Amino acid sequence: MAESPATKEADGEEVCRSLKNGLKPERNGSARSLHRNRKRQNDRRCQADEEEEEEEETTPQHDSLYSRPFTESFEETPMLVAVLTNVGYVILIIFGYLRDLLRHWKIEQRHIAREKEEQKDFVPLYRDFQNFYTRNLYMRIRDNWNRPICSVPGAKMDLMDRTSHDYNWTFEYNGRTMKDVINLGSYNYLGFAENTGPCADSAAQVVRTYGIGVASTRQEIGNLDKHEEMEKQVAKFLGVESAMAFGMGFATNSMNIPALVGKGCLILSDELNHTSLVLGARLSGATIRVFKHNNMQCLEKLLSEAIIYGQPRTHRPWKKILIVVEGIYSMEGSIVRLPEVITLKKRYKAYLYLDEAHSIGALGHRGRGVVDYFDLDPRDVDVLMGTFTKSFGAAGGYIAGKRELIEYLRSHSHSAVYAASMSPPVVEQIITSMKCIMGDDGTSIGCKRLQQLAENTTYFRRRLREMGFIIYGNDDSPVIPMMLYMPAKIGAFGREMLKKNIGVVVVGFPATSLVESRARFCISAAHSKEILDTLFSF
């Protein structure tokens, strides 16, 4: 793609600013008059894109950027279903207010999610509608969530059985266990969450040598040689200069984004980004602007406006512009249009923060995430983030990229400075599973699991479509949302599946929009074809 005038002007100037917040600031702001023609073109394109409603999206305008077909399906909610869904919620809300009235008259003696009587004169700690939704809608189907498991979360698992005598306000465990429940909810994409095999054996050996906990931070006396080995392994796996690990995946985003950007910086965030990314952006104090999911026209429009107008009121250039996206969006099963994002990032001299929590290990012929999936250079992504909690069957997260970025984070990231070091057996689990994926263990186990995951994903999506279900996301995504829409179906589907010994995750409002309740399946390499066929035999 051709360079923009702002890019040419920035290239012609000498940038002599010092390193700030871990990233070298570049000139991504200029005079208002530079891009008026481009802005008008972007406005027209974005408006036209908003008017079009496509059930199936491809990339005809950027075929040269993709080495494989890029197909994602997001079928629009049928009008009748949308109407019936809203009617269902209206009925539930009406009955909810009726029950609240009965509680007020002391006719119904049930627990209620509200402040205690002695706190009635204080400012409410909870918002009224949150309380209302919790006690009158969520409680009806609460039994579908928070079920304790008592086994390895593999292809099959054991669940603790429980009963409720007060309409899901409290639960009692009856001592029974539901055996061999097919697991379609865990993020165990490559099947490494197991209690036998090389990973478990290595972790057990490390416990004998190092113990369970470190009881210190990395900067004090909690930095083990295993931590150093793990970070070198991660950098080698991703093909970057350096990497740094953190004990919690959520904190990897929420605590590191504020270290990279601050006041005077601009964050362009996908509307479907995870809560950890949203929280990190808010904590940073940077200006946040949201673009429509995977909509490159709207992203370019925001980038163009940022270049033209700069900061509000002063119109000074932004110190930094950071684009924040995910590899696989966990609720939609969608894959980021990374080649187009990188093209825009280079054109407008912005920075790119890529969250590969669900894509690392689950995409690409080498299992190296969405960058590998599109055969791109990892050096084109300024900040590579990912977690060990899913494909690696461990815990924690990482930030990877240039060495100067990682060295900056080691001393400025709150998560690095104040958090306790990762547990040695968890570190060993990461090292062993990553070597297995890379083939450094001398076996082809990792390669076979990657292939099995891809085959299972394709097969499962195809069978669901053949049965007439509406499913969302990319054809290659192991996260498969199946639409339920109506609120009554959320509880009914989860309960009926469990009766047939199938454990699924059901999701509704407010985690999704009001009319887009769904069941979310997570496919694993541990699933055999026989297990998947069992799901379709009922």
Coordinates of C-alpha atoms in Angstrom, one line a residue:
M1 CA 0.0 0.0 0.0
A2 CA 1.1 3.5 -0.7
E3 CA 2.6 5.7 2.0
S4 CA 0.5 8.5 3.4
P5 CA 1.8 12.1 3.4
A6 CA 2.1 12.0 7.2
T7 CA 4.4 9.0 6.9
K8 CA 6.6 10.6 4.3
E9 CA 6.9 13.8 6.4
A10 CA 7.8 11.8 9.5
D11 CA 10.4 9.8 7.6
G12 CA 12.0 13.1 6.5
E13 CA 12.4 14.4 10.0
E14 CA 15.0 13.5 12.5
V15 CA 13.4 11.9 15.5
C16 CA 15.6 12.6 18.5
R17 CA 13.3 11.8 21.4
S18 CA 14.6 9.6 24.2
L19 CA 13.1 6.2 25.1
K20 CA 9.9 6.7 27.0
N21 CA 7.5 4.2 28.6
G22 CA 9.4 1.3 27.0
L23 CA 8.6 2.3 23.3
K24 CA 10.4 4.8 21.2
P25 CA 7.9 7.6 20.4
E26 CA 7.5 8.5 16.7
R27 CA 5.8 11.3 15.1
N28 CA 2.2 10.1 14.7
G29 CA 0.5 13.5 14.8
S30 CA 0.7 16.4 12.3
A31 CA -1.1 19.5 11.0
R32 CA -4.8 19.4 10.4
S33 CA -4.6 20.1 6.7
L34 CA -2.5 17.0 5.8
H35 CA -5.2 14.4 5.4
R36 CA -8.5 16.2 4.6
N37 CA -8.9 14.3 1.3
R38 CA -8.1 11.0 2.9
K39 CA -10.4 11.7 5.8
R40 CA -13.4 12.3 3.5
Q41 CA -12.6 9.1 1.6
N42 CA -12.4 7.2 4.9
D43 CA -15.7 8.7 6.1
R44 CA -17.4 7.5 2.9
R45 CA -15.9 4.0 3.2
C46 CA -16.8 3.6 6.9
Q47 CA -20.3 4.8 6.2
A48 CA -20.7 2.4 3.4
D49 CA -19.3 -0.4 5.5
E50 CA -21.8 0.3 8.3
E51 CA -24.7 0.2 5.8
E52 CA -23.7 -3.2 4.5
E53 CA -24.7 -6.3 6.6
E54 CA -22.9 -9.4 5.4
E55 CA -23.6 -12.8 6.9
E56 CA -20.2 -14.1 5.7
E57 CA -17.1 -12.0 5.5
T58 CA -14.1 -12.5 3.3
T59 CA -11.2 -10.3 2.3
P60 CA -11.6 -9.6 -1.5
Q61 CA -10.1 -6.1 -1.2
H62 CA -6.8 -7.4 0.4
D63 CA -6.3 -10.8 -1.2
S64 CA -2.6 -10.1 -1.7
L65 CA -2.1 -9.9 2.1
Y66 CA -3.6 -13.4 2.8
S67 CA -2.0 -16.7 1.9
R68 CA -5.2 -18.6 2.7
P69 CA -8.9 -17.9 2.5
F70 CA -10.1 -15.9 5.5
T71 CA -13.7 -16.8 6.2
E72 CA -15.7 -15.8 9.2
S73 CA -19.5 -16.3 9.8
F74 CA -21.6 -14.0 11.9
E75 CA -25.2 -14.6 10.9
E76 CA -27.6 -11.8 11.8
T77 CA -30.2 -12.7 14.5
P78 CA -33.5 -13.5 12.8
M79 CA -36.2 -10.9 13.4
L80 CA -38.6 -13.3 14.9
V81 CA -36.0 -14.7 17.3
A82 CA -34.9 -11.2 18.3
V83 CA -38.5 -10.3 19.1
L84 CA -39.2 -13.4 21.0
T85 CA -36.0 -13.0 23.0
N86 CA -36.9 -9.5 24.0
V87 CA -40.4 -10.6 24.9
G88 CA -38.8 -13.3 27.1
Y89 CA -36.7 -10.8 29.0
V90 CA -39.7 -8.5 29.4
I91 CA -41.7 -11.3 31.0
L92 CA -38.8 -12.2 33.3
I93 CA -38.4 -8.5 34.4
I94 CA -42.2 -8.1 35.0
F95 CA -42.2 -11.2 37.2
G96 CA -39.1 -10.0 38.9
Y97 CA -40.7 -6.8 39.9
L98 CA -43.7 -8.7 41.1
R99 CA -41.5 -10.9 43.3
D100 CA -39.8 -7.8 44.7
L101 CA -43.2 -6.5 45.6
L102 CA -44.0 -9.8 47.4
R103 CA -40.7 -9.5 49.2
H104 CA -41.5 -6.0 50.3
W105 CA -44.8 -7.2 51.8
K106 CA -42.9 -10.0 53.5
I107 CA -45.0 -12.6 51.6
E108 CA -41.9 -14.2 50.0
Q109 CA -39.1 -15.0 52.4
R110 CA -36.1 -15.4 50.1
H111 CA -32.6 -14.1 50.2
I112 CA -32.3 -10.9 48.3
A113 CA -29.1 -9.4 46.8
R114 CA -29.3 -5.9 48.3
E115 CA -27.8 -3.9 51.2
K116 CA -28.6 -4.9 54.7
E117 CA -31.5 -3.0 56.5
E118 CA -29.1 -1.2 58.8
Q119 CA -27.2 0.2 55.7
K120 CA -30.3 1.6 54.0
D121 CA -29.3 5.2 54.8
F122 CA -25.9 4.8 53.1
V123 CA -25.0 5.2 49.5
P124 CA -25.8 1.8 47.8
L125 CA -22.7 -0.3 47.3
Y126 CA -24.3 -2.1 44.3
R127 CA -26.4 -0.6 41.5
D128 CA -30.1 -1.4 41.8
F129 CA -30.4 -3.1 38.4
Q130 CA -27.4 -5.3 39.1
N131 CA -29.2 -6.5 42.3
F132 CA -32.4 -6.9 40.4
Y133 CA -30.8 -8.9 37.6
T134 CA -28.9 -11.1 40.1
R135 CA -31.8 -12.1 42.3
N136 CA -34.5 -12.4 39.6
L137 CA -32.8 -13.6 36.4
Y138 CA -29.4 -15.0 37.1
M139 CA -30.5 -17.0 40.2
R140 CA -32.9 -19.0 38.1
I141 CA -30.1 -20.6 36.1
R142 CA -27.2 -20.2 38.5
D143 CA -26.8 -24.0 38.7
N144 CA -25.2 -23.9 35.2
W145 CA -22.1 -22.2 36.5
N146 CA -19.3 -22.7 39.1
R147 CA -19.6 -26.5 39.1
P148 CA -16.6 -27.9 40.9
I149 CA -14.6 -30.6 39.1
C150 CA -12.6 -33.3 40.8
S151 CA -10.3 -34.6 38.1
V152 CA -8.0 -33.5 35.4
P153 CA -9.8 -31.2 32.9
G154 CA -9.0 -33.4 29.9
A155 CA -11.3 -34.8 27.2
K156 CA -13.5 -36.2 30.0
M157 CA -13.8 -35.0 33.6
D158 CA -15.5 -35.8 36.9
L159 CA -18.0 -33.3 38.4
M160 CA -19.2 -33.0 42.0
D161 CA -22.9 -33.4 42.1
R162 CA -24.9 -30.8 44.1
T163 CA -28.5 -29.9 44.9
S164 CA -30.3 -26.7 46.0
H165 CA -33.4 -26.4 48.2
D166 CA -33.8 -22.6 47.9
Y167 CA -33.9 -22.0 44.2
N168 CA -30.1 -21.8 43.6
W169 CA -29.3 -19.4 46.4
T170 CA -27.2 -22.0 48.1
F171 CA -26.0 -25.5 47.1
E172 CA -25.4 -28.7 49.1
Y173 CA -22.9 -31.4 47.9
N174 CA -24.5 -34.8 48.2
G175 CA -21.3 -36.8 48.0
R176 CA -22.0 -38.2 44.6
T177 CA -19.7 -37.7 41.6
M178 CA -20.6 -37.5 37.9
K179 CA -18.0 -39.6 36.1
D180 CA -16.6 -39.2 32.6
V181 CA -18.4 -36.0 31.6
I182 CA -17.3 -35.0 28.1
N183 CA -15.4 -31.7 28.6
L184 CA -16.3 -29.0 26.0
G185 CA -15.6 -26.0 28.2
S186 CA -11.9 -26.1 29.2
Y187 CA -9.2 -24.1 27.2
N188 CA -7.1 -27.3 27.1
Y189 CA -6.5 -26.8 23.3
L190 CA -3.5 -29.2 23.0
G191 CA -4.4 -31.5 25.8
F192 CA -1.3 -30.7 28.0
A193 CA -3.5 -30.3 31.1
E194 CA -2.9 -33.9 32.2
N195 CA -1.6 -35.8 35.2
T196 CA 0.5 -38.3 33.2
G197 CA 3.2 -38.0 30.5
P198 CA 6.4 -36.1 30.2
C199 CA 5.1 -32.7 31.4
A200 CA 3.6 -34.1 34.6
D201 CA 6.8 -36.2 35.2
S202 CA 9.1 -33.2 34.7
A203 CA 6.9 -31.0 37.0
A204 CA 7.0 -33.7 39.7
Q205 CA 10.8 -33.9 39.5
V206 CA 11.1 -30.1 39.8
V207 CA 9.0 -30.1 43.0
R208 CA 11.5 -32.5 44.6
T209 CA 14.3 -30.1 43.7
Y210 CA 12.8 -26.6 44.1
G211 CA 9.6 -27.1 46.1
I212 CA 6.2 -25.7 45.4
G213 CA 6.6 -21.9 46.0
V214 CA 9.3 -19.3 45.8
A215 CA 8.0 -16.9 48.5
S216 CA 9.6 -13.9 47.0
T217 CA 9.5 -11.6 43.9
R218 CA 11.8 -11.9 40.9
Q219 CA 13.6 -8.7 41.9
E220 CA 14.5 -9.9 45.3
I221 CA 15.4 -13.6 45.9
G222 CA 12.7 -15.3 43.8
N223 CA 14.5 -15.4 40.4
L224 CA 15.3 -19.0 39.7
D225 CA 17.4 -20.4 36.9
K226 CA 14.2 -22.1 35.7
H227 CA 12.6 -18.7 35.2
E228 CA 15.5 -17.6 33.0
E229 CA 15.3 -20.9 31.1
M230 CA 11.6 -20.5 30.5
E231 CA 11.9 -16.9 29.2
K232 CA 14.6 -17.9 26.8
Q233 CA 12.5 -20.8 25.6
V234 CA 9.5 -18.4 25.1
A235 CA 11.6 -16.0 23.1
K236 CA 13.0 -18.8 20.9
F237 CA 9.5 -20.2 20.4
L238 CA 8.1 -16.9 19.3
G239 CA 11.1 -15.8 17.2
V240 CA 11.8 -12.6 19.1
E241 CA 14.7 -11.1 21.0
S242 CA 13.5 -11.4 24.5
A243 CA 10.5 -12.3 26.7
M244 CA 9.3 -11.9 30.2
A245 CA 6.9 -14.1 32.2
F246 CA 4.2 -13.1 34.8
G247 CA 2.3 -15.2 37.3
M248 CA -1.2 -14.2 36.1
G249 CA -2.5 -13.8 32.6
F250 CA -5.1 -11.2 33.5
A251 CA -2.4 -9.0 35.3
T252 CA -0.1 -9.4 32.3
N253 CA -2.5 -7.1 30.4
S254 CA -3.9 -4.9 33.1
M255 CA -0.6 -4.1 34.7
N256 CA 1.7 -3.8 31.7
I257 CA -0.4 -1.6 29.4
P258 CA -0.2 1.3 32.0
A259 CA 3.6 0.9 31.9
L260 CA 3.7 1.3 28.1
V261 CA 1.3 4.3 27.6
G262 CA 0.0 7.1 29.6
K263 CA -1.4 10.6 29.4
G264 CA -0.9 12.1 26.0
C265 CA -1.1 8.7 24.3
L266 CA -3.9 7.2 22.3
I267 CA -5.2 3.6 22.5
L268 CA -7.3 2.2 19.6
S269 CA -9.1 -0.8 21.0
D270 CA -11.2 -3.4 19.3
E271 CA -14.7 -3.3 20.7
L272 CA -14.6 -7.0 21.6
N273 CA -11.3 -6.9 23.5
H274 CA -11.1 -8.8 26.7
T275 CA -11.8 -7.2 30.1
S276 CA -8.1 -7.3 31.1
L277 CA -7.2 -5.2 28.0
V278 CA -10.0 -2.8 28.8
L279 CA -8.9 -2.4 32.4
G280 CA -5.3 -1.9 31.4
A281 CA -6.3 0.8 29.0
R282 CA -8.4 2.6 31.6
L283 CA -5.6 2.4 34.2
S284 CA -3.1 3.8 31.9
G285 CA -4.8 7.2 31.7
A286 CA -4.4 7.3 27.9
T287 CA -7.2 8.4 25.7
I288 CA -9.2 5.4 24.5
R289 CA -11.1 5.2 21.2
V290 CA -12.9 2.0 20.2
F291 CA -13.2 0.7 16.6
K292 CA -15.7 -1.9 15.4
H293 CA -14.6 -5.5 15.6
N294 CA -12.2 -6.4 12.8
N295 CA -13.3 -3.3 10.8
M296 CA -10.2 -2.0 9.1
Q297 CA -12.0 0.9 7.5
C298 CA -13.1 2.2 10.9
L299 CA -9.6 1.6 12.3
E300 CA -8.0 3.5 9.5
K301 CA -10.5 6.3 10.0
L302 CA -9.5 6.7 13.6
L303 CA -5.8 6.5 12.7
S304 CA -6.3 9.2 10.1
E305 CA -8.2 11.5 12.4
A306 CA -5.5 11.0 15.1
I307 CA -2.9 12.1 12.6
I308 CA -4.9 15.1 11.4
Y309 CA -6.2 16.5 14.7
G310 CA -3.7 15.2 17.3
Q311 CA -4.7 15.6 20.9
P312 CA -8.0 17.3 21.9
R313 CA -7.9 21.0 22.5
T314 CA -4.1 21.4 22.0
H315 CA -3.9 19.5 18.7
R316 CA -0.4 18.5 19.6
P317 CA 0.8 15.2 18.1
W318 CA 0.0 12.1 20.2
K319 CA 3.0 10.8 22.1
K320 CA 2.2 7.3 21.0
I321 CA -0.7 5.6 19.2
L322 CA -1.2 2.0 20.4
I323 CA -3.5 -0.4 18.5
V324 CA -4.7 -3.2 20.8
V325 CA -6.2 -6.4 19.4
E326 CA -6.5 -10.1 20.2
G327 CA -5.5 -13.1 18.2
I328 CA -8.7 -15.2 18.8
Y329 CA -11.6 -13.4 20.4
S330 CA -12.8 -15.8 23.1
M331 CA -16.5 -15.0 23.0
E332 CA -16.9 -14.8 19.2
G333 CA -14.4 -17.3 17.9
S334 CA -13.1 -14.7 15.5
I335 CA -9.5 -14.2 14.3
V336 CA -8.0 -10.8 14.0
R337 CA -7.2 -9.5 10.5
L338 CA -3.6 -9.2 11.4
P339 CA -2.1 -8.6 8.0
E340 CA -4.3 -5.6 7.5
V341 CA -3.7 -4.3 11.0
I342 CA 0.1 -4.5 10.5
T343 CA -0.2 -2.6 7.2
L344 CA -2.1 0.2 8.8
K345 CA 0.2 0.2 11.8
K346 CA 3.2 0.7 9.5
R347 CA 1.5 3.3 7.4
Y348 CA 0.5 5.5 10.3
K349 CA 3.6 4.9 12.5
A350 CA 1.5 3.4 15.3
Y351 CA 2.4 0.6 17.7
L352 CA 0.7 -2.8 17.9
Y353 CA -0.2 -4.7 21.1
L354 CA -1.3 -8.3 20.2
D355 CA -3.0 -10.5 22.9
E356 CA -2.5 -14.1 21.9
A357 CA -4.1 -15.7 25.0
H358 CA -6.3 -18.0 23.0
S359 CA -4.3 -18.2 19.7
I360 CA -0.8 -19.1 21.0
G361 CA -0.4 -22.9 20.6
A362 CA -3.8 -23.2 18.9
L363 CA -3.1 -21.6 15.5
G364 CA -0.4 -21.9 12.9
H365 CA 1.3 -24.9 11.5
R366 CA 4.0 -24.6 14.2
G367 CA 1.6 -23.6 16.9
R368 CA 3.0 -20.1 17.3
G369 CA -0.2 -18.3 17.2
V370 CA -1.9 -15.9 14.8
V371 CA 1.4 -14.5 13.6
D372 CA 2.4 -18.0 12.5
Y373 CA -1.1 -18.6 11.1
F374 CA -0.7 -15.7 8.6
D375 CA 3.0 -16.4 8.0
L376 CA 4.0 -13.0 9.2
D377 CA 7.2 -11.7 10.8
P378 CA 6.9 -11.5 14.6
R379 CA 9.1 -8.4 14.6
D380 CA 6.2 -6.5 12.9
V381 CA 4.3 -6.8 16.2
D382 CA 5.7 -4.4 18.8
V383 CA 4.2 -6.1 21.9
L384 CA 3.4 -9.8 21.8
M385 CA 1.4 -11.0 24.8
G386 CA 0.1 -14.4 25.5
T387 CA -0.9 -16.8 28.4
F388 CA 0.3 -20.2 29.5
T389 CA -3.1 -21.1 30.9
K390 CA -4.6 -22.6 27.8
S391 CA -2.6 -24.5 25.2
F392 CA 0.3 -25.1 27.6
G393 CA -1.9 -26.4 30.5
A394 CA -0.1 -24.2 33.1
A395 CA -0.6 -20.7 34.5
G396 CA 0.6 -17.1 34.0
G397 CA 1.4 -15.0 30.9
Y398 CA 4.2 -13.4 29.0
I399 CA 5.2 -10.2 27.1
A400 CA 7.7 -10.6 24.3
G401 CA 9.3 -8.3 21.8
K402 CA 12.5 -6.3 21.5
R403 CA 15.1 -6.5 24.2
E404 CA 14.8 -2.9 25.2
L405 CA 11.1 -3.2 25.7
I406 CA 11.5 -6.2 28.0
E407 CA 14.3 -4.6 30.0
Y408 CA 12.0 -1.5 30.5
L409 CA 9.2 -3.7 31.8
R410 CA 11.4 -5.6 34.3
S411 CA 11.8 -2.4 36.3
H412 CA 8.5 -0.5 35.5
S413 CA 5.8 -3.2 35.4
H414 CA 3.8 -3.4 38.7
S415 CA 3.2 -7.1 38.0
A416 CA 6.9 -7.7 37.7
V417 CA 8.0 -5.7 40.7
Y418 CA 5.4 -6.6 43.3
A419 CA 4.0 -10.1 42.3
A420 CA 5.5 -13.3 43.6
S421 CA 7.5 -15.5 41.3
M422 CA 5.9 -18.3 39.3
S423 CA 5.8 -21.7 41.0
P424 CA 8.7 -24.0 39.9
P425 CA 6.4 -26.9 38.8
V426 CA 4.3 -24.5 36.7
V427 CA 7.4 -23.1 35.1
E428 CA 8.6 -26.7 34.3
Q429 CA 5.2 -27.5 32.8
I430 CA 5.6 -24.5 30.4
I431 CA 9.1 -25.4 29.4
T432 CA 8.3 -29.1 28.7
S433 CA 5.1 -28.5 26.8
M434 CA 6.7 -25.7 24.7
K435 CA 9.6 -28.0 23.8
C436 CA 7.1 -30.7 22.9
I437 CA 5.3 -28.3 20.6
M438 CA 8.6 -27.2 19.0
G439 CA 9.8 -30.8 18.6
D440 CA 12.9 -30.1 20.8
D441 CA 12.0 -33.1 22.9
G442 CA 12.9 -35.4 20.0
T443 CA 9.3 -36.6 19.5
S444 CA 6.5 -35.7 17.1
I445 CA 3.9 -35.5 19.9
G446 CA 3.5 -31.7 19.6
C447 CA 3.1 -31.8 15.8
K448 CA 0.4 -34.6 16.0
R449 CA -1.5 -32.6 18.6
L450 CA -1.5 -29.5 16.5
Q451 CA -2.8 -31.5 13.5
Q452 CA -5.4 -33.2 15.7
L453 CA -6.7 -29.9 17.0
A454 CA -7.1 -28.5 13.5
E455 CA -8.9 -31.6 12.3
N456 CA -11.2 -31.6 15.4
T457 CA -12.1 -28.0 14.9
T458 CA -12.9 -28.4 11.2
Y459 CA -15.0 -31.6 11.9
F460 CA -16.9 -30.1 14.8
R461 CA -17.8 -26.9 13.0
R462 CA -18.9 -28.8 9.9
R463 CA -21.2 -31.2 11.8
L464 CA -22.9 -28.3 13.7
R465 CA -23.6 -26.5 10.4
E466 CA -25.0 -29.7 8.9
M467 CA -27.4 -30.0 11.9
G468 CA -28.6 -26.5 11.2
F469 CA -27.1 -24.6 14.1
I470 CA -26.0 -21.0 13.8
I471 CA -22.3 -20.8 14.8
Y472 CA -20.0 -17.8 14.9
G473 CA -16.4 -17.2 14.2
N474 CA -13.6 -18.2 11.9
D475 CA -13.4 -21.7 10.3
D476 CA -10.0 -22.4 12.0
S477 CA -10.9 -21.2 15.5
P478 CA -11.1 -23.9 18.2
V479 CA -13.5 -21.5 20.1
I480 CA -17.0 -22.3 18.6
P481 CA -20.0 -20.2 19.8
M482 CA -23.3 -21.8 19.1
M483 CA -26.2 -19.3 19.3
L484 CA -29.1 -19.9 21.7
Y485 CA -30.6 -16.4 21.7
M486 CA -33.6 -16.9 24.1
P487 CA -33.0 -16.6 27.9
A488 CA -34.9 -19.8 28.7
K489 CA -32.6 -21.8 26.4
I490 CA -29.5 -20.8 28.4
G491 CA -30.5 -22.9 31.5
A492 CA -32.3 -25.6 29.6
F493 CA -29.4 -26.3 27.2
G494 CA -26.8 -26.5 30.0
R495 CA -29.0 -28.8 32.1
E496 CA -30.0 -31.1 29.3
M497 CA -26.4 -31.5 28.1
L498 CA -25.3 -32.4 31.6
K499 CA -28.0 -35.0 31.9
K500 CA -26.4 -36.6 28.8
N501 CA -22.9 -36.4 30.5
I502 CA -21.7 -33.5 28.4
G503 CA -20.3 -30.4 30.1
V504 CA -20.7 -27.2 28.2
V505 CA -20.3 -23.4 29.0
V506 CA -23.4 -21.3 28.4
V507 CA -23.2 -17.5 28.2
G508 CA -25.9 -14.8 28.4
F509 CA -26.4 -11.1 29.1
P510 CA -24.5 -9.1 30.4
A511 CA -21.5 -11.1 29.1
T512 CA -23.1 -11.0 25.6
S513 CA -25.7 -8.6 24.1
L514 CA -29.3 -9.2 25.1
V515 CA -30.3 -11.2 22.0
E516 CA -27.0 -13.1 21.5
S517 CA -27.0 -15.7 24.3
R518 CA -24.9 -18.7 23.3
A519 CA -23.2 -22.0 24.2
R520 CA -19.4 -21.8 23.8
F521 CA -17.5 -25.0 22.8
C522 CA -13.8 -25.2 23.2
I523 CA -12.3 -28.0 21.1
S524 CA -9.2 -29.9 22.3
A525 CA -6.6 -32.2 20.7
A526 CA -7.5 -34.6 23.5
H527 CA -10.9 -35.2 21.9
S528 CA -11.0 -38.2 19.7
K529 CA -13.4 -38.6 16.8
E530 CA -15.4 -41.1 18.8
I531 CA -16.0 -38.6 21.6
L532 CA -17.1 -35.9 19.1
D533 CA -19.4 -38.3 17.4
T534 CA -21.0 -39.1 20.8
L535 CA -22.0 -35.5 21.0
F536 CA -24.0 -35.7 17.8
S537 CA -25.7 -39.1 18.5
F538 CA -28.3 -37.8 20.9

